Amino acid sequence: IVKDGEGCLQFVHDKVREAAYNLIPDSDKKQFHYHLGKVLYSFCDGKDVGDTIFLIASQINHGKEWILGDKDLSIAIAELNMKAGEKALDGCDHKTAYSYLGAALSLLPEDHWRTHYDLSLRLNFLMSSAANSC
């Protein structure tokens, strides 16, 4: 691991990164990605993170089973996925948008039309826009 000119740490080579990743047992990889996503999310919550939103959302989406156990976290991650979906739509990547928006809808509680009407309406509208363009 080396420090680059901006003070960020990087692996010397992709093969070194792959070797380090392969040390994680397969049974723990989902949880690893989920926790990585949560750490990134905690640093970036409420900030405009640009395209990094895709990395954060995709990492944290590995932990759907842990997210669903916490109602507040479920809504927050659904909103994160909605933002990622909107960003993908803005970039005309409709399949990616559809994927993130679908993930967002899957995180909403069963009674989401009653408890989170505005979010549900917005997600369904965006989802239909993405589906129409695929």
Short mmCIF file of C-alpha atoms in Angstrom, two decimals:
data_model
loop_
_atom_site.label_atom_id
_atom_site.label_comp_id
_atom_site.label_asym_id
_atom_site.label_seq_id
_atom_site.Cartn_x
_atom_site.Cartn_y
_atom_site.Cartn_z
CA ILE A 1 0.00 0.00 0.00
CA VAL A 2 1.37 3.42 -0.97
CA LYS A 3 0.25 6.99 -0.42
CA ASP A 4 -0.43 9.01 -3.57
CA GLY A 5 0.14 12.75 -4.06
CA GLU A 6 -3.26 13.63 -2.57
CA GLY A 7 -2.66 11.65 0.62
CA CYS A 8 -4.90 8.74 -0.38
CA LEU A 9 -3.81 5.16 0.16
CA GLN A 10 -3.72 2.82 -2.83
CA PHE A 11 -2.57 -0.69 -3.52
CA VAL A 12 0.70 -0.91 -5.42
CA HIS A 13 -0.91 -3.13 -8.07
CA ASP A 14 -4.37 -4.52 -8.88
CA LYS A 15 -3.10 -8.04 -8.21
CA VAL A 16 -2.18 -7.02 -4.66
CA ARG A 17 -5.70 -5.61 -4.18
CA GLU A 18 -7.21 -8.81 -5.58
CA ALA A 19 -5.06 -10.94 -3.29
CA ALA A 20 -6.12 -8.91 -0.25
CA TYR A 21 -9.78 -9.19 -1.28
CA ASN A 22 -9.43 -12.95 -1.74
CA LEU A 23 -8.34 -13.24 1.90
CA ILE A 24 -11.91 -12.36 2.90
CA PRO A 25 -13.96 -15.56 3.21
CA ASP A 26 -16.74 -15.77 0.59
CA SER A 27 -19.31 -16.03 3.38
CA ASP A 28 -18.23 -12.60 4.69
CA LYS A 29 -17.99 -10.68 1.41
CA LYS A 30 -21.61 -9.46 1.40
CA GLN A 31 -21.22 -8.08 4.89
CA PHE A 32 -17.84 -6.56 3.98
CA HIS A 33 -19.39 -4.66 1.05
CA TYR A 34 -22.35 -3.59 3.18
CA HIS A 35 -20.10 -2.22 5.94
CA LEU A 36 -17.87 -0.48 3.39
CA GLY A 37 -21.00 1.14 1.92
CA LYS A 38 -22.17 2.26 5.36
CA VAL A 39 -18.79 3.84 6.12
CA LEU A 40 -18.81 5.69 2.79
CA TYR A 41 -22.41 6.72 3.39
CA SER A 42 -21.63 8.09 6.85
CA PHE A 43 -18.87 10.30 5.42
CA CYS A 44 -20.97 11.53 2.51
CA ASP A 45 -24.48 11.78 3.98
CA GLY A 46 -26.10 15.04 2.96
CA LYS A 47 -23.28 16.04 0.61
CA ASP A 48 -23.21 16.13 -3.18
CA VAL A 49 -20.84 13.28 -3.91
CA GLY A 50 -21.17 13.19 -7.70
CA ASP A 51 -20.65 9.82 -9.32
CA THR A 52 -19.44 8.35 -6.03
CA ILE A 53 -23.12 7.88 -5.20
CA PHE A 54 -23.10 4.81 -7.48
CA LEU A 55 -20.26 3.23 -5.52
CA ILE A 56 -21.91 3.97 -2.18
CA ALA A 57 -25.32 2.66 -3.22
CA SER A 58 -23.99 -0.48 -4.91
CA GLN A 59 -21.82 -1.37 -1.90
CA ILE A 60 -24.53 -0.79 0.68
CA ASN A 61 -27.13 -2.66 -1.39
CA HIS A 62 -25.23 -5.88 -0.69
CA GLY A 63 -26.67 -5.76 2.81
CA LYS A 64 -30.37 -5.65 2.04
CA GLU A 65 -31.15 -8.22 4.75
CA TRP A 66 -29.51 -6.00 7.38
CA ILE A 67 -31.09 -2.81 6.02
CA LEU A 68 -34.65 -4.16 6.15
CA GLY A 69 -34.36 -4.73 9.89
CA ASP A 70 -34.12 -0.97 10.53
CA LYS A 71 -37.05 1.15 9.26
CA ASP A 72 -35.22 4.48 9.41
CA LEU A 73 -32.15 3.08 7.66
CA SER A 74 -34.39 1.45 5.04
CA ILE A 75 -35.92 4.82 4.13
CA ALA A 76 -32.53 6.56 4.13
CA ILE A 77 -31.01 3.93 1.82
CA ALA A 78 -34.11 3.99 -0.39
CA GLU A 79 -33.57 7.75 -0.76
CA LEU A 80 -29.88 7.14 -1.53
CA ASN A 81 -30.85 4.67 -4.25
CA MET A 82 -33.40 7.15 -5.60
CA LYS A 83 -30.67 9.79 -5.90
CA ALA A 84 -28.43 7.27 -7.67
CA GLY A 85 -31.31 6.39 -9.99
CA GLU A 86 -31.97 10.06 -10.74
CA LYS A 87 -28.28 10.62 -11.46
CA ALA A 88 -28.25 7.62 -13.80
CA LEU A 89 -31.36 8.95 -15.56
CA ASP A 90 -29.67 12.33 -15.96
CA GLY A 91 -26.81 10.53 -17.67
CA CYS A 92 -29.23 8.56 -19.92
CA ASP A 93 -28.23 5.24 -18.32
CA HIS A 94 -31.76 3.93 -18.02
CA LYS A 95 -30.94 0.31 -17.15
CA THR A 96 -28.75 1.38 -14.24
CA ALA A 97 -31.41 3.86 -13.13
CA TYR A 98 -34.04 1.13 -13.24
CA SER A 99 -31.83 -1.09 -11.08
CA TYR A 100 -31.23 1.56 -8.40
CA LEU A 101 -34.88 2.64 -8.39
CA GLY A 102 -35.98 -0.99 -8.07
CA ALA A 103 -33.64 -1.39 -5.11
CA ALA A 104 -35.14 1.73 -3.55
CA LEU A 105 -38.70 0.42 -3.96
CA SER A 106 -37.74 -2.93 -2.46
CA LEU A 107 -36.53 -1.20 0.71
CA LEU A 108 -39.82 0.57 1.41
CA PRO A 109 -42.18 -0.89 4.01
CA GLU A 110 -45.33 -2.71 2.90
CA ASP A 111 -47.52 0.26 3.77
CA HIS A 112 -45.27 2.74 1.94
CA TRP A 113 -48.15 4.35 0.04
CA ARG A 114 -49.70 5.34 3.35
CA THR A 115 -46.57 6.12 5.37
CA HIS A 116 -44.25 7.51 2.67
CA TYR A 117 -46.59 8.68 -0.06
CA ASP A 118 -44.36 11.38 -1.62
CA LEU A 119 -41.34 9.08 -1.77
CA SER A 120 -43.44 6.24 -3.21
CA LEU A 121 -44.96 8.48 -5.85
CA ARG A 122 -41.59 9.91 -6.88
CA LEU A 123 -39.96 6.47 -7.05
CA ASN A 124 -42.76 5.00 -9.14
CA PHE A 125 -42.70 7.98 -11.49
CA LEU A 126 -38.93 7.70 -11.94
CA MET A 127 -39.18 3.93 -12.31
CA SER A 128 -41.75 4.29 -15.08
CA SER A 129 -39.54 6.87 -16.82
CA ALA A 130 -36.57 4.51 -16.68
CA ALA A 131 -38.64 1.52 -17.84
CA ASN A 132 -40.10 3.50 -20.72
CA SER A 133 -36.61 4.30 -22.00
CA CYS A 134 -35.00 0.87 -21.60
#
